[in-house]
mmCIF file of C-alpha atoms in Angstrom:
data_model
loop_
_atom_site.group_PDB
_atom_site.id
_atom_site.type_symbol
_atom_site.label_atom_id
_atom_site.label_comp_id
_atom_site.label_asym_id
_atom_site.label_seq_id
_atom_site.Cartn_x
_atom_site.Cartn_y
_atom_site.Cartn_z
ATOM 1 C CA UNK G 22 5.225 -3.837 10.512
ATOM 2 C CA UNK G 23 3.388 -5.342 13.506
ATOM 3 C CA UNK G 24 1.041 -8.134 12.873
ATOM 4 C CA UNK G 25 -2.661 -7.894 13.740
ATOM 5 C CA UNK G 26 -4.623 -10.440 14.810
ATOM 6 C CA UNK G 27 -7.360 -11.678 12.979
ATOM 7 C CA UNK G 28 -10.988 -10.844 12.542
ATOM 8 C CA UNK G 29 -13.444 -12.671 15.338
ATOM 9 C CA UNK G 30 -17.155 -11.368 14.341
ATOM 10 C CA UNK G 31 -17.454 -12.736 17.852
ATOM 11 C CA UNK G 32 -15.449 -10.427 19.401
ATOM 12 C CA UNK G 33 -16.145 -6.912 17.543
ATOM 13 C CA UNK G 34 -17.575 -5.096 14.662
ATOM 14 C CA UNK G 35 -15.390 -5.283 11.015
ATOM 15 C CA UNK G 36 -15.882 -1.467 11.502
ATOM 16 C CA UNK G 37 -13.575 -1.272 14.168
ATOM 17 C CA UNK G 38 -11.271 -3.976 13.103
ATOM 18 C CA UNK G 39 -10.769 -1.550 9.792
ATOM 19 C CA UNK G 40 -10.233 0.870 12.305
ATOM 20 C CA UNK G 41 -7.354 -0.710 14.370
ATOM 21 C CA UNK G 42 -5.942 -1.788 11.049
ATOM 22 C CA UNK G 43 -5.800 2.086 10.201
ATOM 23 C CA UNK G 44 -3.682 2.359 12.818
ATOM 24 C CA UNK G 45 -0.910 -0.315 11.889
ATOM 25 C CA UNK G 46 -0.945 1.430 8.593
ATOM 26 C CA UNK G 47 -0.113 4.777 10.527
ATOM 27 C CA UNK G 48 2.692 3.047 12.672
ATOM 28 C CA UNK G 49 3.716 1.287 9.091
ATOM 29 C CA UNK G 50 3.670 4.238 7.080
ATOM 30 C CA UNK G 51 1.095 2.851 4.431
ATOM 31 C CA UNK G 52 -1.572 6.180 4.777
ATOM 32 C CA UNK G 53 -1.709 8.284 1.828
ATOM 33 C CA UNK G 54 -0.146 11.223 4.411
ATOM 34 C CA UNK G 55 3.158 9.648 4.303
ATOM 35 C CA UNK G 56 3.468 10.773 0.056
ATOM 36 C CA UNK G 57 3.968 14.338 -0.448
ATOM 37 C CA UNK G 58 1.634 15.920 -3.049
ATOM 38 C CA UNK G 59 4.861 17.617 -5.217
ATOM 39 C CA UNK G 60 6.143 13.907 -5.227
ATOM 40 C CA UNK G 61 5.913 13.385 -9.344
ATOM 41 C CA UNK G 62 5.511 9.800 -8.692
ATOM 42 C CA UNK G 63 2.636 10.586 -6.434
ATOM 43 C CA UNK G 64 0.114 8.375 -8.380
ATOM 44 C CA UNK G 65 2.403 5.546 -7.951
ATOM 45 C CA UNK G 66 3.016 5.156 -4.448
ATOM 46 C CA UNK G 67 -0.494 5.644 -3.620
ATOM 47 C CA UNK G 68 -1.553 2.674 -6.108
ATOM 48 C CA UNK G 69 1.329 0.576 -4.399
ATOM 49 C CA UNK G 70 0.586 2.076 -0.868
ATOM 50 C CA UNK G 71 -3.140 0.721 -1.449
ATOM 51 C CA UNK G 72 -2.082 -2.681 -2.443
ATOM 52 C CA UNK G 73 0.064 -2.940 1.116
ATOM 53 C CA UNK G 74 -3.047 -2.097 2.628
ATOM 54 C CA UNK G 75 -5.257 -4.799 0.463
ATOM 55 C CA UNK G 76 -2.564 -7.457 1.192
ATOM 56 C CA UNK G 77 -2.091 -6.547 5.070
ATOM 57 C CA UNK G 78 -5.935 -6.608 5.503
ATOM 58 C CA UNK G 79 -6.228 -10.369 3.449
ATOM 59 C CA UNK G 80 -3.144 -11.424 5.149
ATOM 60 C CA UNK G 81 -4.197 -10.840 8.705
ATOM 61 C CA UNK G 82 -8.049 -11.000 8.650
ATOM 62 C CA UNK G 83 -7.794 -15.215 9.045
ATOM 63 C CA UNK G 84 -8.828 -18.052 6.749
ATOM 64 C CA UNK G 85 -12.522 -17.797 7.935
ATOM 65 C CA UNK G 86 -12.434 -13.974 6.858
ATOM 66 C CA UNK G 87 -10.497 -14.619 3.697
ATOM 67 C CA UNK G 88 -12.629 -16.861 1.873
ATOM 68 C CA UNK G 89 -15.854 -14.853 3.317
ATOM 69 C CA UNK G 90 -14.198 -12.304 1.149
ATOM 70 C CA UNK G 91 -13.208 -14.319 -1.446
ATOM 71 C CA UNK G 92 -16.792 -14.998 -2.294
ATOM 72 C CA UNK G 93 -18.581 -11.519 -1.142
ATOM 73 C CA UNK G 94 -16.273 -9.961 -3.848
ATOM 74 C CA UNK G 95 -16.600 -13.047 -6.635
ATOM 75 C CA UNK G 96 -16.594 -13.151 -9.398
ATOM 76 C CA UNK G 97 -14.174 -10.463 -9.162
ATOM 77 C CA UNK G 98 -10.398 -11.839 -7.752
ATOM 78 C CA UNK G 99 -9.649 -10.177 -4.620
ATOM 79 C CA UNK G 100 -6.410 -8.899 -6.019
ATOM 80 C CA UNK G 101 -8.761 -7.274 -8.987
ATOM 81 C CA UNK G 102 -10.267 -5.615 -6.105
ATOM 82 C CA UNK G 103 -9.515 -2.029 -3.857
ATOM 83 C CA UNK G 104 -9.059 -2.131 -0.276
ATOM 84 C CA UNK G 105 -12.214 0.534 -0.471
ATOM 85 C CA UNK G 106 -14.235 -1.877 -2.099
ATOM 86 C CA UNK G 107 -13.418 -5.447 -0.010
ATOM 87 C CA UNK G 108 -14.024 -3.002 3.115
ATOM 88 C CA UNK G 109 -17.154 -1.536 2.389
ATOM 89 C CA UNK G 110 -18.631 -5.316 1.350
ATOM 90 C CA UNK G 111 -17.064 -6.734 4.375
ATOM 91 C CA UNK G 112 -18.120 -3.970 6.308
ATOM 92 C CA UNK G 113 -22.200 -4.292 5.132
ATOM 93 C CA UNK G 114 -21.568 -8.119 5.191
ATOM 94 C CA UNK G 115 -20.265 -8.833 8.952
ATOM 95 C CA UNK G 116 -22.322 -5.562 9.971
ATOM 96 C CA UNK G 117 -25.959 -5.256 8.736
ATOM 97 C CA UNK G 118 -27.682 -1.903 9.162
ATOM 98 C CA UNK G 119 -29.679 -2.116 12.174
ATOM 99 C CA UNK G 120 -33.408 -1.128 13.202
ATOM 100 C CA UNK G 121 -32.739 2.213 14.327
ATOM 101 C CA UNK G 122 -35.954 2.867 16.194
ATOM 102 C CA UNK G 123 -35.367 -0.538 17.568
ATOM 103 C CA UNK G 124 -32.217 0.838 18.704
ATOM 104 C CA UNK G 125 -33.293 4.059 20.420
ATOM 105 C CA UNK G 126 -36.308 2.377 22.077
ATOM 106 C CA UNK G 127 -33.486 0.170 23.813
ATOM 107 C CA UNK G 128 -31.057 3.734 24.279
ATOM 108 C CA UNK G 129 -34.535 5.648 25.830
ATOM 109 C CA UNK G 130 -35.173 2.311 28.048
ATOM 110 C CA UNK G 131 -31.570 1.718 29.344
ATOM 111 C CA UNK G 132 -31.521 2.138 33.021
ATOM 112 C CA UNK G 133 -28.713 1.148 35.461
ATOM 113 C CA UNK G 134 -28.933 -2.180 37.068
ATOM 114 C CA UNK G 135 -28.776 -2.599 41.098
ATOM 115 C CA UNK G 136 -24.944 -3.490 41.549
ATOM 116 C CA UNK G 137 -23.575 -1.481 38.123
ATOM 117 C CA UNK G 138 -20.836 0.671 38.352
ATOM 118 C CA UNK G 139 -22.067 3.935 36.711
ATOM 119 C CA UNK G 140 -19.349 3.815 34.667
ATOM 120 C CA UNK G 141 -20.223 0.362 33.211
ATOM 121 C CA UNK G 142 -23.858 1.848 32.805
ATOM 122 C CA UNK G 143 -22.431 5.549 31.107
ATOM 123 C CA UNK G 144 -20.314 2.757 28.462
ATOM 124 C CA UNK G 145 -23.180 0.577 27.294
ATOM 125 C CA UNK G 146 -25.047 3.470 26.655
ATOM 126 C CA UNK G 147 -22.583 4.825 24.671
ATOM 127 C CA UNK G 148 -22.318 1.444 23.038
ATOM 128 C CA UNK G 149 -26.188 1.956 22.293
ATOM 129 C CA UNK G 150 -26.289 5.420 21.222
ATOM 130 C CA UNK G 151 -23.640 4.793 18.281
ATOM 131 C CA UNK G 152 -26.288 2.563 16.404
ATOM 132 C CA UNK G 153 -29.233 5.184 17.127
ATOM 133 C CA UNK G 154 -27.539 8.091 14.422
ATOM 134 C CA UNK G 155 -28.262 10.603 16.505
ATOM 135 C CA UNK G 156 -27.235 14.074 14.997
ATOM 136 C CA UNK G 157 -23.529 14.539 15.652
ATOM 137 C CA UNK G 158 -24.813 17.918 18.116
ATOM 138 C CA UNK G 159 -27.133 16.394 20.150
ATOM 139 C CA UNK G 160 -25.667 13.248 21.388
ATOM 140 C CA UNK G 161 -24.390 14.612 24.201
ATOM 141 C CA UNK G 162 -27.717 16.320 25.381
ATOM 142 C CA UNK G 163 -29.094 12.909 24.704
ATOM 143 C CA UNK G 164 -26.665 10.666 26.761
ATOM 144 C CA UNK G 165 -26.959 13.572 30.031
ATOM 145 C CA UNK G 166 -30.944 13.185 29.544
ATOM 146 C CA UNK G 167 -30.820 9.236 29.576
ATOM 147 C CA UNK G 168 -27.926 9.452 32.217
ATOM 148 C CA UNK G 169 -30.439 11.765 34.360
ATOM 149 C CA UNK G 170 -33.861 8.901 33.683
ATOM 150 C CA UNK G 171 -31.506 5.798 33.933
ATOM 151 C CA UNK G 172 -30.397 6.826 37.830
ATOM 152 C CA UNK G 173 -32.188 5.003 40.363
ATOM 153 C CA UNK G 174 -31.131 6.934 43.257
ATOM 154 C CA UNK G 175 -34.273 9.979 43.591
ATOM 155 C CA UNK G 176 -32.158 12.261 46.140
ATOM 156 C CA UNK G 177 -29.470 12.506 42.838
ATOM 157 C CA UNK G 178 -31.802 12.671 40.211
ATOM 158 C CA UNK G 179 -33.766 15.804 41.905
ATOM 159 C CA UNK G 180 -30.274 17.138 42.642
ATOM 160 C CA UNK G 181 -29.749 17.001 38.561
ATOM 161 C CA UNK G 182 -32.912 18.010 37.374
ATOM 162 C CA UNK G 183 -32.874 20.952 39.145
ATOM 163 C CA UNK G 184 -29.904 22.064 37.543
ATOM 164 C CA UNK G 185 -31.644 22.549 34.074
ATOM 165 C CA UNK G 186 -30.000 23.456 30.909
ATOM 166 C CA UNK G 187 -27.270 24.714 33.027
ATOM 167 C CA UNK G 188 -26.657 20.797 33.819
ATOM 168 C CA UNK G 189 -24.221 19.844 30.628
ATOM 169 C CA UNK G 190 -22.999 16.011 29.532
ATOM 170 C CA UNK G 191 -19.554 16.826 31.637
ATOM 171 C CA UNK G 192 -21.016 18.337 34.334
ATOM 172 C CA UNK G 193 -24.076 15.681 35.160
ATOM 173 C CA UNK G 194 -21.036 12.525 34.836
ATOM 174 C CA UNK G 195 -18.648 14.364 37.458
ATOM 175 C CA UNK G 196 -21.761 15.035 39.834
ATOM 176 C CA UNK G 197 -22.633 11.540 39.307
ATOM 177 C CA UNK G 198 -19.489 10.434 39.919
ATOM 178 C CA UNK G 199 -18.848 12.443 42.806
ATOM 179 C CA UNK G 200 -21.664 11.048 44.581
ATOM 180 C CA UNK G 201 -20.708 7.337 43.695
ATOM 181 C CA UNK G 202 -17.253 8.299 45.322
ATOM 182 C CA UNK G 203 -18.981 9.550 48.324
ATOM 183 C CA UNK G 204 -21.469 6.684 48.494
ATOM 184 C CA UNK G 205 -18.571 4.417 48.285
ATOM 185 C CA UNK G 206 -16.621 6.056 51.285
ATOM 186 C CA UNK G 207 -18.998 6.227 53.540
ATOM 187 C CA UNK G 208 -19.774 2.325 53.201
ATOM 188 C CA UNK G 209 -16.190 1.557 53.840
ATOM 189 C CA UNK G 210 -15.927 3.800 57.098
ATOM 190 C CA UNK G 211 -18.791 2.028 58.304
ATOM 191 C CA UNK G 212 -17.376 -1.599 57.620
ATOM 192 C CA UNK G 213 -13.798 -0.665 59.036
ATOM 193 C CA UNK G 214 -15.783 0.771 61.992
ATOM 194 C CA UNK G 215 -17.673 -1.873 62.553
ATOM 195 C CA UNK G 216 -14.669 -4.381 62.773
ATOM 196 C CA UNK G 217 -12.967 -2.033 64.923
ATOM 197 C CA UNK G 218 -15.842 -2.063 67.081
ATOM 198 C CA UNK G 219 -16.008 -6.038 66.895
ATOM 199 C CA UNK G 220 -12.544 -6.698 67.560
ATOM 200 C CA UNK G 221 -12.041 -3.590 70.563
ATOM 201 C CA UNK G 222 -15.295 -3.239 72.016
ATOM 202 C CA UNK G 223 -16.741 -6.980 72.408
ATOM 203 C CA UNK G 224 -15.276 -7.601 75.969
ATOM 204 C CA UNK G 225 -15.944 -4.304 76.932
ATOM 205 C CA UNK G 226 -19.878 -4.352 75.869
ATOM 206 C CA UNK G 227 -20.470 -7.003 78.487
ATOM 207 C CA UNK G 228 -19.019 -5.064 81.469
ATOM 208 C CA UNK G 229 -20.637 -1.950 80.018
ATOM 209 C CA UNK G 230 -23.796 -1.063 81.645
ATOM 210 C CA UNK G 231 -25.357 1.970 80.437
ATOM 211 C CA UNK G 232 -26.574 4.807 83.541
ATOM 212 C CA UNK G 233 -29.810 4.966 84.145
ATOM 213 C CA UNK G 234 -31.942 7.662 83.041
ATOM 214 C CA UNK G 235 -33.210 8.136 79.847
ATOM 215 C CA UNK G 236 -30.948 11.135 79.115
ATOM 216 C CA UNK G 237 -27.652 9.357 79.982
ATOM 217 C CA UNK G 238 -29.337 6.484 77.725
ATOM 218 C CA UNK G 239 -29.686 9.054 74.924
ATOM 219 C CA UNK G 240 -25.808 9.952 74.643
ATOM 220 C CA UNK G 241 -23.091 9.203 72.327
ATOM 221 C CA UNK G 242 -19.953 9.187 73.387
ATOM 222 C CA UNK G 243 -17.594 11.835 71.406
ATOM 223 C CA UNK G 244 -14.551 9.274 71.802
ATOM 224 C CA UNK G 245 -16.183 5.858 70.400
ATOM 225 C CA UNK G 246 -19.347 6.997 69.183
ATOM 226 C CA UNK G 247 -21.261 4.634 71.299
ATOM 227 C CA UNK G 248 -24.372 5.184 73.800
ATOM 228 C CA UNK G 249 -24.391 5.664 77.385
ATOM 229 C CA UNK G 250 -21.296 6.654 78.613
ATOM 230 C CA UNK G 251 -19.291 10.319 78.682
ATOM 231 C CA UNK G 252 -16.019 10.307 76.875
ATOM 232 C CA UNK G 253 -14.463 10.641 80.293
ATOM 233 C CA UNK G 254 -15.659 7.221 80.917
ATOM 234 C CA UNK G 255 -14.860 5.258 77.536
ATOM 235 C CA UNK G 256 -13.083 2.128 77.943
ATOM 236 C CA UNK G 257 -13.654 0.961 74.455
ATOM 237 C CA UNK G 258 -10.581 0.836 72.273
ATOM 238 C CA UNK G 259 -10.511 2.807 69.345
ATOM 239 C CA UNK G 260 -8.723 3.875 65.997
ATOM 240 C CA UNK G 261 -8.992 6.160 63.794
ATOM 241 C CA UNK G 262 -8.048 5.084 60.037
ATOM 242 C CA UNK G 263 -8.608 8.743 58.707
ATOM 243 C CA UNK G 264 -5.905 10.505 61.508
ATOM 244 C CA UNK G 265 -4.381 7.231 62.341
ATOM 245 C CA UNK G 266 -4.863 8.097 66.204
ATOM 246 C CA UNK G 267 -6.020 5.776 68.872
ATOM 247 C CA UNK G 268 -7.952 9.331 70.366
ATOM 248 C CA UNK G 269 -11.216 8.706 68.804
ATOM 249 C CA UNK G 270 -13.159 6.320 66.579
ATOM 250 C CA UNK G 271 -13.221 7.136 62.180
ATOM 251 C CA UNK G 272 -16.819 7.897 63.229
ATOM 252 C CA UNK G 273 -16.172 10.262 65.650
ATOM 253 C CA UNK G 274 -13.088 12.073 63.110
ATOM 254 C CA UNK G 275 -14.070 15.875 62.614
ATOM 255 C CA UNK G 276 -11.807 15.441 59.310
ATOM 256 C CA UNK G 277 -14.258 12.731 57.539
ATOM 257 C CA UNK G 278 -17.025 14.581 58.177
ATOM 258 C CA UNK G 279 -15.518 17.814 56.677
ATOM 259 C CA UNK G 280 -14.766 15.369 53.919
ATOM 260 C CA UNK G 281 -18.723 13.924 53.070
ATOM 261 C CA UNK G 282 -19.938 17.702 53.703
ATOM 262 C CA UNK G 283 -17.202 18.946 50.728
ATOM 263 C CA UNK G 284 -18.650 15.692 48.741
ATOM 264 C CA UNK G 285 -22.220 16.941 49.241
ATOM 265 C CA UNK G 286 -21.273 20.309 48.460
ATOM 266 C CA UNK G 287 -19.680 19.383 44.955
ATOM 267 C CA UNK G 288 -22.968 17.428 44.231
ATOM 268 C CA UNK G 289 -25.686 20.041 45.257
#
């Protein structure tokens, strides 16, 4: 059976250390599921199935762990003892009930920090919202509503808010999402146009003289995307990373801005 590493208070809750244990015992066969109930020596090989368990959780959980439960359970012997039992002392031991108003007032005040990946924002209050004991039903309404006061950006959050009770947990994430995807597009055009622009266009800015005339001054050229010249009269090299054509600049590219309108569309 494979070995599991052993219990850092550190690192995560005894909770879900019990939990990953469950799982060796799965892969190991040592879950009560693996004895049929017309088995006559059913009773048997669940006592002995429990005592696997007992021993694989004492022999894994590390020397710190072991005599923590050594003494939680004394003056009972640990081998006197069910694997129910050492868990649930363990369990209330490493894993004191918390404040739960404490906790919600932290859920209600969670907002997403300037540079957070929503995702990283949509995990911690997950994270949050599984000390709060909400009612089974409505966590999801409540992680869409804090989702909806924890955005900073107002154009999005009208966006959502309009949507009402029509706007459910799945659908405000993949509108959120959508428009993080778009958000993030858009900024790298710009940067790979603005290199292209740097690295094509720097010699040819100095000869370039714009017409004179305020309307001539006023144009933007279809080709580059620059001011003051016709297309017929570009000299600035350009590349398109969306078509991969030398025709036209990515600003200028009819395909990515049929892409940010189908973006926009999927978020309004």
């Amino acid at each position: 059976m494979k070995k599991v590493d052993t219990y850092n208070p550190d690192k995560e809750s005894f909770a879900d250390y019990e939990e990953r244990l469950r799982f060796i015992f799965v892969a190991g066969d040592l879950h009560d599921g693996s004895i049929k109930d017309d088995d006559p020596s059913v009773d048997t090989k669940r006592q002995v199935l429990a005592e696997k368990r007992r021993a694989t959780l004492l022999g894994n959980c590390g020397s710190e762990c072991f005599s923590t439960l050594r003494n939680l359970m004394a003056p009972k012997k640990l081998s006197d003892c069910t694997y129910d039992e050492i868990v649930k002392a363990a369990t209330t031991f490493f894993q004191p009930s918390k404040n739960v108003i404490r906790c919600r007032f932290d859920f209600a005040n969670r907002k997403r920090k300037s540079g957070e990946s929503f995702q990283a924002f949509l995990n911690d209050l997950k994270k949050i919202a599984a000390d709060c004991k909400f009612r089974e039903d409505h966590l999801m309404e409540r992680l869409r509503d804090q989702i909806v006061f924890g955005l900073n950006e107002q154009e999005l959050v009208t966006k959502l808010i309009a949507e009402g009770e029509a706007l459910t947990y799945a659908k405000c994430v993949e509108k959120v999402e959508c428009y993080f995807s778009a958000v993030r597009d858009g900024v790298a055009l710009r940067t790979k146009d603005e290199k292209i622009f740097a690295l094509g266009g720097r010699n040819e800015k100095k000869k370039q003289q714009p017409e004179k005339g305020n309307f001539r001054e006023k144009l933007s050229c279809f080709r580059c995307g620059m001011k003051g010249h016709f297309k017929n009269k570009c000299k600035v090299k350009v590349y398109c990373n969306k078509c991969e054509s030398d025709s036209h600049a990515t600003v200028c590219c009819r395909n990515v801005r049929l892409m940010h309108v189908k973006a926009e569309m999927l978020i309004h």
